[in-house]
XYZ file of C-alpha atoms in Angstrom:
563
model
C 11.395 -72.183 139.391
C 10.678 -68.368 139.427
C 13.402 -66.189 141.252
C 11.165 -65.428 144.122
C 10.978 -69.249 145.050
C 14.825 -69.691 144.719
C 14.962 -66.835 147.254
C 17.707 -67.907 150.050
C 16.471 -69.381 152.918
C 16.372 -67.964 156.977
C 19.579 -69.264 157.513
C 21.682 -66.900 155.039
C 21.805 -63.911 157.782
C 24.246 -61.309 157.451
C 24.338 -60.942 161.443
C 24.760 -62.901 164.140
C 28.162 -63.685 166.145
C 31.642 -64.402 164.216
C 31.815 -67.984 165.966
C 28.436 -69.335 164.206
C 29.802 -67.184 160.996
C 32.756 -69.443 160.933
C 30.986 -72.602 161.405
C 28.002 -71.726 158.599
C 25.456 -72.269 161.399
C 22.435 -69.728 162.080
C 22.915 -67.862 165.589
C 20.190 -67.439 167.853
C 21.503 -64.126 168.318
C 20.717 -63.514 171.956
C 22.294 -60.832 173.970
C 24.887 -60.709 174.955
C 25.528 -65.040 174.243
C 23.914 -67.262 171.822
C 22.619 -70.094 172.790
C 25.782 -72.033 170.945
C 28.444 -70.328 172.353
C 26.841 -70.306 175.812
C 26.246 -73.967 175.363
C 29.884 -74.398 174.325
C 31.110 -72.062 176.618
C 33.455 -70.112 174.106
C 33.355 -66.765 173.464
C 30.576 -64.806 171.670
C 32.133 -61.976 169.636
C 30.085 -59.863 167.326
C 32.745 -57.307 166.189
C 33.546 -55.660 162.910
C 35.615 -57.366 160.064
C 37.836 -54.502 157.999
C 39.248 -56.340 154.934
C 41.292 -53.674 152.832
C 41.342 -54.242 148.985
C 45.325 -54.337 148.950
C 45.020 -57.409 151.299
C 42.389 -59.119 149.574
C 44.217 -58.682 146.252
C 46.973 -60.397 147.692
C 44.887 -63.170 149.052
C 43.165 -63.776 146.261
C 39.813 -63.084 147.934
C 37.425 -60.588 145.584
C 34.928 -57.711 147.594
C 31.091 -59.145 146.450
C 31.534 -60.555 142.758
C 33.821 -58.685 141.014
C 35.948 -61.467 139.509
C 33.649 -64.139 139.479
C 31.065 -63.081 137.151
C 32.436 -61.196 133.884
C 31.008 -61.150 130.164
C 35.221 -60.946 129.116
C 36.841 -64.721 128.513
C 39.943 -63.775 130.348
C 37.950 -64.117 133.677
C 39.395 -65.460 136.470
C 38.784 -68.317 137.946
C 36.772 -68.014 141.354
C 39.468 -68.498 144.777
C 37.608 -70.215 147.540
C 39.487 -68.728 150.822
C 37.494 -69.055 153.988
C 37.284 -66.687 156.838
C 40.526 -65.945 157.673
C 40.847 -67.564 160.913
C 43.638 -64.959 162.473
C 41.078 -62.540 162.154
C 40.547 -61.206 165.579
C 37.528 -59.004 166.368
C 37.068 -56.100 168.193
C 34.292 -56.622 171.276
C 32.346 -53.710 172.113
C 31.737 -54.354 175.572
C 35.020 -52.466 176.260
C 33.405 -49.442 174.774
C 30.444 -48.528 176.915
C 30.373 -45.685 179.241
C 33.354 -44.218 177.074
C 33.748 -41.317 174.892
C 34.168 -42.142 171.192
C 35.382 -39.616 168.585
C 34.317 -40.802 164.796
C 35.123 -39.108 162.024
C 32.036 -37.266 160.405
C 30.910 -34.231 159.210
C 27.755 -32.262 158.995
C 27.176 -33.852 155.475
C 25.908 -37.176 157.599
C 23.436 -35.372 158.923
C 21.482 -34.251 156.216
C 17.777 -34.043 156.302
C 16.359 -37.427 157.097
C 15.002 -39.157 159.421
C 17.589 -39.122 161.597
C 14.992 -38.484 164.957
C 13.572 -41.438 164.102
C 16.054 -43.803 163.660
C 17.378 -42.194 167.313
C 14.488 -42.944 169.008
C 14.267 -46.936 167.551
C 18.036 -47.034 168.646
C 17.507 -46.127 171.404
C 14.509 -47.785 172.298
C 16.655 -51.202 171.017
C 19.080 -50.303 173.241
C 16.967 -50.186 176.695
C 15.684 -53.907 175.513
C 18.760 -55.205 175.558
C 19.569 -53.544 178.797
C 15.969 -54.642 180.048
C 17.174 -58.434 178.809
C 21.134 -58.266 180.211
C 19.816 -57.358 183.506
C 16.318 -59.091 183.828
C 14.669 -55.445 184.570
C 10.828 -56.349 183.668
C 9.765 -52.238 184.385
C 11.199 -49.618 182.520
C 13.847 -46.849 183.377
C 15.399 -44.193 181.284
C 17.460 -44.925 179.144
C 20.975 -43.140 178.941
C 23.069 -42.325 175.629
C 26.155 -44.603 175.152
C 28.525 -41.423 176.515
C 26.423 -41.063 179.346
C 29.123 -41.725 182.687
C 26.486 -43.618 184.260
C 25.067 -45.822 181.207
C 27.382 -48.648 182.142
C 25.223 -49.377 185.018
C 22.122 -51.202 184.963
C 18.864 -48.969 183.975
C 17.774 -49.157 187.554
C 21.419 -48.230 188.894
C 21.670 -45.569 186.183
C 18.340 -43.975 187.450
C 18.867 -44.180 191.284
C 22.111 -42.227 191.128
C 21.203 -39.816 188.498
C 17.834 -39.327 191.140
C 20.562 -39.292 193.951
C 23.330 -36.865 192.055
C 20.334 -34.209 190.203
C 17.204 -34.363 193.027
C 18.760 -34.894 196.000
C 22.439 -33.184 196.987
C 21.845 -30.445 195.155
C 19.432 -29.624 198.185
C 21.466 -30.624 201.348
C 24.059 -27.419 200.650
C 23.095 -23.899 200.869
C 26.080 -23.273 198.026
C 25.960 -24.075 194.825
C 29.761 -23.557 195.001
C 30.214 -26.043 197.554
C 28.274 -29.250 198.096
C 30.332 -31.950 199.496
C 28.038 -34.311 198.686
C 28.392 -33.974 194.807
C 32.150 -32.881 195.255
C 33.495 -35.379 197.602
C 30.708 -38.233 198.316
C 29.830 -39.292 194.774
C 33.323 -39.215 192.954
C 34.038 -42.142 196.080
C 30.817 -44.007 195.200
C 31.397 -43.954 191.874
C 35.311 -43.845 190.956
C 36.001 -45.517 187.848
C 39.193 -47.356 188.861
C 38.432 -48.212 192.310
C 34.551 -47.675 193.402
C 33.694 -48.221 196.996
C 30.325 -50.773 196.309
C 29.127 -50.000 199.990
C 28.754 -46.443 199.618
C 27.277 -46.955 196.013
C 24.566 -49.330 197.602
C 24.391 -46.434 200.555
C 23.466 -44.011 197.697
C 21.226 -46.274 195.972
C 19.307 -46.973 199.074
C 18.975 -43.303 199.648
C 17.632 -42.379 195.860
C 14.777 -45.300 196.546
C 13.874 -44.281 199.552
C 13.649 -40.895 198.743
C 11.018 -41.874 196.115
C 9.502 -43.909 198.421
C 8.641 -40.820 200.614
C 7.738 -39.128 197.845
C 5.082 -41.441 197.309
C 6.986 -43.479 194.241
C 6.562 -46.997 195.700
C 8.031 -48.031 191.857
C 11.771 -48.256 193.773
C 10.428 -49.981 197.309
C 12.244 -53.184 197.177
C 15.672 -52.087 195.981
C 15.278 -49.387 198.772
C 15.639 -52.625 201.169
C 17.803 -54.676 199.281
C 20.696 -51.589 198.688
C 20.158 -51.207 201.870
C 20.790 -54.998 203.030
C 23.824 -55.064 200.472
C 25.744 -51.970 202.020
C 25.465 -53.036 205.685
C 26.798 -56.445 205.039
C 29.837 -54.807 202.987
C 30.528 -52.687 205.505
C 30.207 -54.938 208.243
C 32.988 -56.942 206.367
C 35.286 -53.882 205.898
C 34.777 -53.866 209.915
C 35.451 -57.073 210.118
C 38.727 -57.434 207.940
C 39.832 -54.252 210.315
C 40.512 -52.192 206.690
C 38.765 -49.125 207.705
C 38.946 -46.394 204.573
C 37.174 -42.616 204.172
C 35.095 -44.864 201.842
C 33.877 -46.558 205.091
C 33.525 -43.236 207.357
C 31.659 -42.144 204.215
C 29.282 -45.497 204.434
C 28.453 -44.660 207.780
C 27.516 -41.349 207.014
C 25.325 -41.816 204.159
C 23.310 -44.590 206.005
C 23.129 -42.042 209.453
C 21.963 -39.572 206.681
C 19.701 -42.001 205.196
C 17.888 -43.243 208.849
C 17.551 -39.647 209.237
C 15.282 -39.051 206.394
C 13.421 -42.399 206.315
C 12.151 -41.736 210.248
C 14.304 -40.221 212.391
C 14.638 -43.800 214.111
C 17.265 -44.475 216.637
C 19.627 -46.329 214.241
C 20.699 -42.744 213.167
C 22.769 -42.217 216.657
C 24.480 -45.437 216.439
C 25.514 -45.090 212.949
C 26.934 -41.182 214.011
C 28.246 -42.639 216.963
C 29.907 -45.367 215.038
C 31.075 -43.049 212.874
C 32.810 -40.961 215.319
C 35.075 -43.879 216.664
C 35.706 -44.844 212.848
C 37.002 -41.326 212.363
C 39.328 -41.661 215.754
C 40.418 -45.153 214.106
C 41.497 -43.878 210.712
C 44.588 -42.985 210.113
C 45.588 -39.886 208.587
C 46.923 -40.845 205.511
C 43.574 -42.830 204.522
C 41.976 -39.744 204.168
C 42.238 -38.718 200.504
C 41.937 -34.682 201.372
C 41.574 -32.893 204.021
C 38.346 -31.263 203.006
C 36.920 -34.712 202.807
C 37.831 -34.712 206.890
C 36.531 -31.243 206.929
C 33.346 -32.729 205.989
C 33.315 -36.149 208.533
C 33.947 -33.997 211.526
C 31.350 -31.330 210.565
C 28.993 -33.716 209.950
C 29.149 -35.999 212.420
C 29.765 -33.532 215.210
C 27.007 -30.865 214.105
C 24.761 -33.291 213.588
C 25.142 -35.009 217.352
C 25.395 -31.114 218.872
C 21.992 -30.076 217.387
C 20.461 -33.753 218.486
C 21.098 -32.818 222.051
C 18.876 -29.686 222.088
C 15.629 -31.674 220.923
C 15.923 -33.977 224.473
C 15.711 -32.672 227.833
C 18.447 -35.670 228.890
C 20.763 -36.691 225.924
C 22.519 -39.082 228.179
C 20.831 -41.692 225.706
C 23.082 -40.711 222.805
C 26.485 -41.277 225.054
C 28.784 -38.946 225.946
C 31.312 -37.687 222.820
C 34.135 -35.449 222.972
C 33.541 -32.700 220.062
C 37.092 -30.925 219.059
C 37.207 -29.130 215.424
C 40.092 -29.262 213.541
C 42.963 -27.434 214.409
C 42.510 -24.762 211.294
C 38.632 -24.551 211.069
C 37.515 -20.829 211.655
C 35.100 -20.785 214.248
C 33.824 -17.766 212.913
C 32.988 -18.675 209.446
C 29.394 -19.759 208.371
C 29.448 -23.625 207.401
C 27.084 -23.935 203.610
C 25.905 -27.454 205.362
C 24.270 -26.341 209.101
C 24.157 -22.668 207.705
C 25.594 -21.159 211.293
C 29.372 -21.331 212.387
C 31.291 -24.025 214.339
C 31.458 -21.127 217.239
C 28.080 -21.303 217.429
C 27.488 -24.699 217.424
C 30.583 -25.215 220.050
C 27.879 -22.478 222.191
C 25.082 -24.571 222.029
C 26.402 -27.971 223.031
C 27.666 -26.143 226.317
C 24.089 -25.164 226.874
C 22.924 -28.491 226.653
C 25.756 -30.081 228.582
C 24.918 -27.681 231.248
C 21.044 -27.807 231.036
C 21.500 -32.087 231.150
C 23.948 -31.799 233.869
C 21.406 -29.382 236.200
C 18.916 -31.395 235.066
C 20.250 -35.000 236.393
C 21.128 -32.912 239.693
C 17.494 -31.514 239.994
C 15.932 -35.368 239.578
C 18.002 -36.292 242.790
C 18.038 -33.416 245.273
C 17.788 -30.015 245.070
C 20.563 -27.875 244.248
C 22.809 -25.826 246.643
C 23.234 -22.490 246.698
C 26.764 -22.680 245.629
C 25.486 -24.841 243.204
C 23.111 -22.633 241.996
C 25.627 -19.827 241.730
C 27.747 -21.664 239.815
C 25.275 -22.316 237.412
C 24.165 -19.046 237.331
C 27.567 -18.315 236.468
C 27.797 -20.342 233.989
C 24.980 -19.580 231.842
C 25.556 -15.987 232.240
C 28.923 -16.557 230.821
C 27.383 -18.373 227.660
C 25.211 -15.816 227.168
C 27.638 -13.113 227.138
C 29.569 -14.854 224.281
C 26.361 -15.560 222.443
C 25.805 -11.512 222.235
C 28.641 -10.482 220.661
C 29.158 -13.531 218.508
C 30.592 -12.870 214.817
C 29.134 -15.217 212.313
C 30.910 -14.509 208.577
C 30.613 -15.229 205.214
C 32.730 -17.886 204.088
C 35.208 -17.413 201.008
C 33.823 -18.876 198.430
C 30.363 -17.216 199.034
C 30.763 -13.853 199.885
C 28.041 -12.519 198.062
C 25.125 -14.968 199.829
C 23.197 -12.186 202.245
C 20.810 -15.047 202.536
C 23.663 -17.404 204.561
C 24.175 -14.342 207.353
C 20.127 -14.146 207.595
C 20.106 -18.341 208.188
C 23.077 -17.667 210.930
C 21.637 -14.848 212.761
C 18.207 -16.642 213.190
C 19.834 -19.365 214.599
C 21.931 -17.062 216.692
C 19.177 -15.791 217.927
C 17.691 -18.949 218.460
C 20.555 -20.463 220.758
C 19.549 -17.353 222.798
C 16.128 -18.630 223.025
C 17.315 -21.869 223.565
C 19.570 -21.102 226.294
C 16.816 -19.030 228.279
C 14.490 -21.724 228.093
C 16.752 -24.680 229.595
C 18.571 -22.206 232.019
C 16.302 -19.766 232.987
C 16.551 -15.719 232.246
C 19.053 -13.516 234.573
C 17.796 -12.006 237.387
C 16.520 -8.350 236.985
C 16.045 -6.410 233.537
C 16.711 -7.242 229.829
C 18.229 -4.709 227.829
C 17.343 -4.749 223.540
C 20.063 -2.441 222.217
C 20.847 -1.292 218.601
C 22.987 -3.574 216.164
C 23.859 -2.455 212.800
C 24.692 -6.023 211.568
C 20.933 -7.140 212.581
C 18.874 -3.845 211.667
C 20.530 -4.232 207.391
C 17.969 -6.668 207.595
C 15.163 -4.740 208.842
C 16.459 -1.456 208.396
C 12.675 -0.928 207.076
C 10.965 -2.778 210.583
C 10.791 -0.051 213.049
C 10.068 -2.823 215.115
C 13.087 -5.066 214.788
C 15.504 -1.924 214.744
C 16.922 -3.387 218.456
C 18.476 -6.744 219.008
C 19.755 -7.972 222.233
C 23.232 -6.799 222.788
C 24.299 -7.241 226.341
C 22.886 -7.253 229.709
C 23.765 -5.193 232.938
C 24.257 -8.052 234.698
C 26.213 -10.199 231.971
C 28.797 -7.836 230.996
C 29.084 -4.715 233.511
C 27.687 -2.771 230.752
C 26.634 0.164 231.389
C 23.494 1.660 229.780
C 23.552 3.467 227.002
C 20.845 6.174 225.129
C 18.373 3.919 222.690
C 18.351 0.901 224.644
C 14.849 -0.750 225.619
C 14.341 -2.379 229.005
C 11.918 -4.966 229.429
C 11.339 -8.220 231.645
C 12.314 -11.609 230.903
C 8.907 -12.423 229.017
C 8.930 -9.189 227.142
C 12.604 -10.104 226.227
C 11.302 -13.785 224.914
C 8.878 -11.925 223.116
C 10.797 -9.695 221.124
C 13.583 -12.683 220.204
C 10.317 -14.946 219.003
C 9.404 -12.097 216.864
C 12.832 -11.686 215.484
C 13.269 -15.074 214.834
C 9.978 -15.252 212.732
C 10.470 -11.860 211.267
C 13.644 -13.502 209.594
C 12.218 -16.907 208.634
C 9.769 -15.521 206.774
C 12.282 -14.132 204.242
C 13.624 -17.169 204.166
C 12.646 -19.842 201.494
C 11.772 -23.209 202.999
C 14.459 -25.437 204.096
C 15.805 -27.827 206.392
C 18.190 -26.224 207.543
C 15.493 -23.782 209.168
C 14.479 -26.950 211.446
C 16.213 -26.479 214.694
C 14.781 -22.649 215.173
C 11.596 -24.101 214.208
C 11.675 -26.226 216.804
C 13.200 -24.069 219.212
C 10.624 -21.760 219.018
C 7.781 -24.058 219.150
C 8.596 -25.823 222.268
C 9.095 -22.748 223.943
C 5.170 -22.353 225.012
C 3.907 -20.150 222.734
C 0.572 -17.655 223.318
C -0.027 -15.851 220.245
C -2.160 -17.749 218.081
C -0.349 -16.194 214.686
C 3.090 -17.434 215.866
C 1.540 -20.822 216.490
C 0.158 -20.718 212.961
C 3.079 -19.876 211.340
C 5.190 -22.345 212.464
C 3.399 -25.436 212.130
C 2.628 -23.700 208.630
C 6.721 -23.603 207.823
C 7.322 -27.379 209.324
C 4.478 -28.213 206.641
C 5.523 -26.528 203.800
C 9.713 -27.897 204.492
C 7.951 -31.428 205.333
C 6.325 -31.182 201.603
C 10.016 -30.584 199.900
C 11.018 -34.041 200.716
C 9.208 -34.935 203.359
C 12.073 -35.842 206.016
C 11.535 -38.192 209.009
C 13.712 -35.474 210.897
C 10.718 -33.031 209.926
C 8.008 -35.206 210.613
C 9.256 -36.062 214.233
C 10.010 -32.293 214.999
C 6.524 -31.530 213.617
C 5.386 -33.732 215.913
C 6.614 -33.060 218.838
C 5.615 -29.006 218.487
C 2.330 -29.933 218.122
C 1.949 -32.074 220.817
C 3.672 -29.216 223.227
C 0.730 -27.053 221.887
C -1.777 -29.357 223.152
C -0.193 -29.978 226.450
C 0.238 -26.294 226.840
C -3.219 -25.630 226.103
C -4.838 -27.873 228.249
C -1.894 -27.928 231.289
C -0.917 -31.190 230.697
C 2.040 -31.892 232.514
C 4.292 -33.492 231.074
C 7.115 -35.938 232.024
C 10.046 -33.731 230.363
C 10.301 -30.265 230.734
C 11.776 -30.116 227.524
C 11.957 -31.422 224.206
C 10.276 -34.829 223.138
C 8.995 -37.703 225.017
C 9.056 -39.703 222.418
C 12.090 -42.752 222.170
C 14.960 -41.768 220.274
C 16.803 -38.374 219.445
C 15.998 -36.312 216.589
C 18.645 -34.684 214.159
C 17.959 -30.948 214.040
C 21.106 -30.236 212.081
C-alpha cells in the first residue's frame, strides 16, 4: 500500500470542540454547539490547550514524536497519557466586544498577505454571525473591538445608523448633543442596558431608512417598535418608573414625529410629562439628563400649539423650567431661548382663549381692552428680548442668526393671531440685527418698539409705516436670514409661520415651499411633510378665497411638532 492510500482518514481533524476531542469522535463542528453536545446537552468548549514542556516532562507526555521515534537504542519507551482531564479551557464567548492586548511586534506584520487573510476572516466571521442569529441578508460586519460587535449584525447596524446618521443632526452643537451624550450611553450601558429604549432606537434607525426609501429594515422597524411598547408598558405596569423610561417615551414621541406627524406623538409627550412629575428626583442620573426631559418635552408641546388655531386637543399642561435654566441663553436643540419660547406659548394661550370666546359671543369692550392689553404687553417684551450664546458655543454666529429669525418670527406670529396695534409701526435701528446685514441697506432697521407699546418716544432714523408695511418688512427679514442659513429642521416653525400668514409676492411664496423641500429631502420628516402641507394648501385657499373653517393653522386632525 503506497503512502498516499494509508493517508488518515476524515475523522483525524485537528479542530473541532474539546468534548468530541476527549471522546475520539469527529465533531460536526457547528457554531456555536455541535450536534453531540447539543444532543447531550453538555457544554461545547473550543478553547486553547497550553501544555508547557516542564509539565509534560514531568508527566511523561512528549510534544509531537520526540521520544518515540529515535535511531539511538537507549530510546524510551512510548507513555500513553490521555488528555488530561483537569484541563479546563478557556471559552471565548467571554471575549467579544472587549479590548484584547497581545503581545506582537511589527515583525508579524511583514509583507504578506495579510489583507487577504483579513478580508476571509472577516468574511468567516459575518457567517457565523449570519448562522448564530438566523440573519439570511447581509449587514456589515464589525471588528472583534468594535463596542457594538456583540450585538447581532442587524442590531450592530441599526445603532451605528442611529449613533453616526441620525443624532449627529438633531443638535446644532457638535459640543453638545444630548442625544449621543445622554440617550445612547442609557440604551446601551454595558452593565445595566435599558432594552426598551434600545428597541426605541432601533425602531428609529429602521424607520429612518424606511423614509429614506431603504425598505431593506421595514419589518424590524415594526417589530422594535412592538418590543419597546410592551416593555414599557410593563415598567408602567410594575409602577418602577426610571429616566430610562422618561427616555422611552421620548424617543418613541420623537420617533411618531418623524414617521408622520400622527397624533400618537401628543400622547406619548403628554405621557411623558406626567412620567417626569412621577419620578423622583433621585432616579434621575444627572441633572442635565432632566435638563434635557423638560426642554424637550415642553418645547416641543409650546411650538405644537402655534400650528392649530385651538390646541385645546393636546390638553392643557403647566410649562415651568427649572429653577436654574437661563431664560436668556440659546438652547443647541430648538436653536432660540426658553424666554422665547415661555413668549410664544402666552401668545397662543391668549390667541386660543379669544378664540373659544369669539365662537360663542362676541367680545366686550372690556374684554377687548384687556386683550388689547395683553398682547401689547407681549409684544413689548418680544422687542427688547436678549437671546445669547450659550457657554460652550460662544463662537457659533450661526446659533444668534437661527434665534433672531425666530424672534422675529414670534413677532409675526403674534400679529397674525392677535391682530397689529392700533395706529403706526415704528422700524428703528438695532446694532445686534444690522451685524448681520450691515451690507443690506434694506434690513439696516428692525422693529424696536412702538409708540403705543412702550411710551417711546420717537427718535431720528426711525421708519413709520402701517401694519401691512410693518408685516412686510418682518417677512423680508425673516427670509433675508433663512437664506444664510443651511437647511434644517430647526428652521420649520418660521417656515411655517411665514407661510400661513397669506402671502402676495410670488418670490416669497417660491422660496418657501422651495426651503420646506429642500429640509424635507435631508430626512424627509413627517413633521416636514405635514407643515409642507398645510402651507400649500393656505396658498390655494388664499388664492382662490376659499374660506376656510380655521383662521389659522391646519385643518387637518392632529397637531404638528414645529420644534
Amino acid at each position: 500500500m503506497t503512502r498516499r492510500e494509508r493517508k488518515q482518514s476524515e475523522s483525524r481533524r485537528r479542530t473541532g470542540c474539546w468534548t468530541c476531542k476527549e471522546k475520539h469522535i469527529q465533531c460536526t463542528e457547528e457554531w456555536p454547539v455541535c450536534s453531540r453536545c447539543e444532543r447531550l446537552g453538555v457544554r461545547c468548549v473550543r478553547g486553547l490547550k497550553l501544555l508547557w514542556r516542564e509539565d509534560a516532562a514531568q508527566r511523561g507526555i512528549h510534544f509531537g514524536r520526540e521520544g518515540t521515534w529515535s535511531k539511538r537504542p537507549t530510546a524510551k519507551p512510548r507513555t500513553k497519557i490521555g488528555i488530561d482531564h483537569e484541563f479546563d479551557p478557556v471559552p471565548l464567548d467571554q471575549y467579544i466586544g472587549r479590548w484584547l492586548f497581545l503581545n506582537t511586534t511589527y515583525w508579524d506584520f511583514g509583507e504578506s498577505d495579510g489583507e487577504e487573510i483579513a478580508k476571509c476572516s472577516l468574511e468567516q466571521l459575518e457567517e457565523i454571525a449570519q448562522s448564530v442569529n438566523g440573519v439570511v441578508r447581509s449587514s456589515p460586519c464589525r471588528p472583534l473591538g468594535h463596542p457594538l460587535v456583540h450585538y447581532c449584525p442587524v442590531e450592530s447596524f441599526l445603532l451605528d445608523y442611529f449613533i453616526r446618521g441620525i443624532a449627529p443632526f438633531c443638535s446644532l452643537s457638535t459640543e453638545c448633543n444630548p442625544y449621543l451624550s445622554l440617550v445612547t450611553p442609557l440604551a446601551l450601558n454595558y452593565q445595566q442596558p435599558h432594552k426598551p429604549l434600545r428597541n426605541t432606537l432601533l425602531a428609529i434607525a429602521a424607520n429612518q431608512l424606511q423614509l429614506l426609501g431603504n425598505h431593506t429594515y421595514e419589518r424590524e422597524a415594526f417589530v422594535f417598535k412592538q418590543k419597546a411598547l410592551h416593555g414599557l408598558q410593563n415598567e408602567i405596569n410594575n409602577r418602577k418608573p426610571s429616566a430610562g423610561t422618561v427616555a422611552t417615551v421620548l424617543m418613541l414621541c420623537f420617533h411618531d414625529i418623524t414617521d408622520g406627524c400622527t397624533p400618537s406623538w401628543t400622547t406619548h409627550l403628554r405621557g411623558g410629562l406626567r412620567l417626569m412629575a412621577m419620578l423622583p428626583h433621585q432616579m434621575c442620573e444627572s441633572e442635565a439628563l432632566k435638563k434635557f426631559f423638560v426642554m424637550y418635552f415642553v418645547a416641543h408641546d409650546i411650538m405644537g400649539r402655534t400650528g392649530a388655531e385651538d390646541s385645546s386637543e393636546m390638553g392643557q399642561e403647566d410649562h415651568s423650567w427649572l429653577e436654574d435654566d437661563d431664560l436668556e441663553e440659546i438652547d443647541v436643540l430648538m436653536g432660540c431661548s426658553r424666554g422665547l419660547m415661555t413668549l410664544i406659548n402666552k401668545i397662543s394661550a391668549l390667541a386660543s382663549k379669544k378664540s373659544k370666546v369669539m365662537k360663542t359671543r362676541q367680545i366686550s369692550p372690556q374684554e377687548v381692552s384687556t386683550f388689547n392689553a395683553a398682547r401689547n404687553a407681549i409684544e413689548a417684551e418680544l422687542r427688547v428680548l436678549r437671546q445669547k450664546l450659550p457657554s460652550y458655543a460662544p463662537l457659533q454666529e450661526e446659533l444668534l442668526r437661527i434665534a433672531e429669525t425666530k424672534r422675529l418670527a414670534a413677532i409675526l406670529y403674534l400679529r397674525e393671531r392677535l391682530g397689529s396695534p392700533a395706529g403706526l409701526c415704528y422700524f428703528y435701528p438695532l446694532e445686534k440685527f444690522s451685524r448681520h446685514h450691515k451690507h443690506d441697506p434694506e434690513h439696516q432697521y428692525n422693529n424696536r418698539g412702538n409708540p403705543s407699546l412702550g411710551n417711546q418716544v420717537t427718535t431720528s432714523g426711525a421708519v413709520e409705516t402701517s401694519p401691512s408695511g410693518f408685516k412686510a418688512r418682518i417677512i423680508s427679514m425673516i427670509i433675508s436670514l433663512i437664506d444664510t442659513l443651511p437647511d434644517s429642521p430647526t428652521l420649520l416653525w418660521p417656515l411655517f409661520i411665514v407661510g400661513n400668514v397669506g402671502l402676495d409676492d410670488e418670490q416669497h411664496r417660491r422660496f418657501v415651499l422651495d426651503r420646506l423641500t429642500s429640509i424635507q429631502k435631508t430626512r424627509n420628516l413627517g413633521s416636514v411633510r405635514r407643515a409642507r402641507m398645510v402651507v400649500e394648501n393656505a396658498y390655494r385657499a388664499k388664492d382662490i378665497d376659499f374660506p376656510r373653517g380655521k383662521v389659522w393653522g391646519d385643518n387637518e386632525p392632529g397637531v404638528i411638532s414645529l420644534a
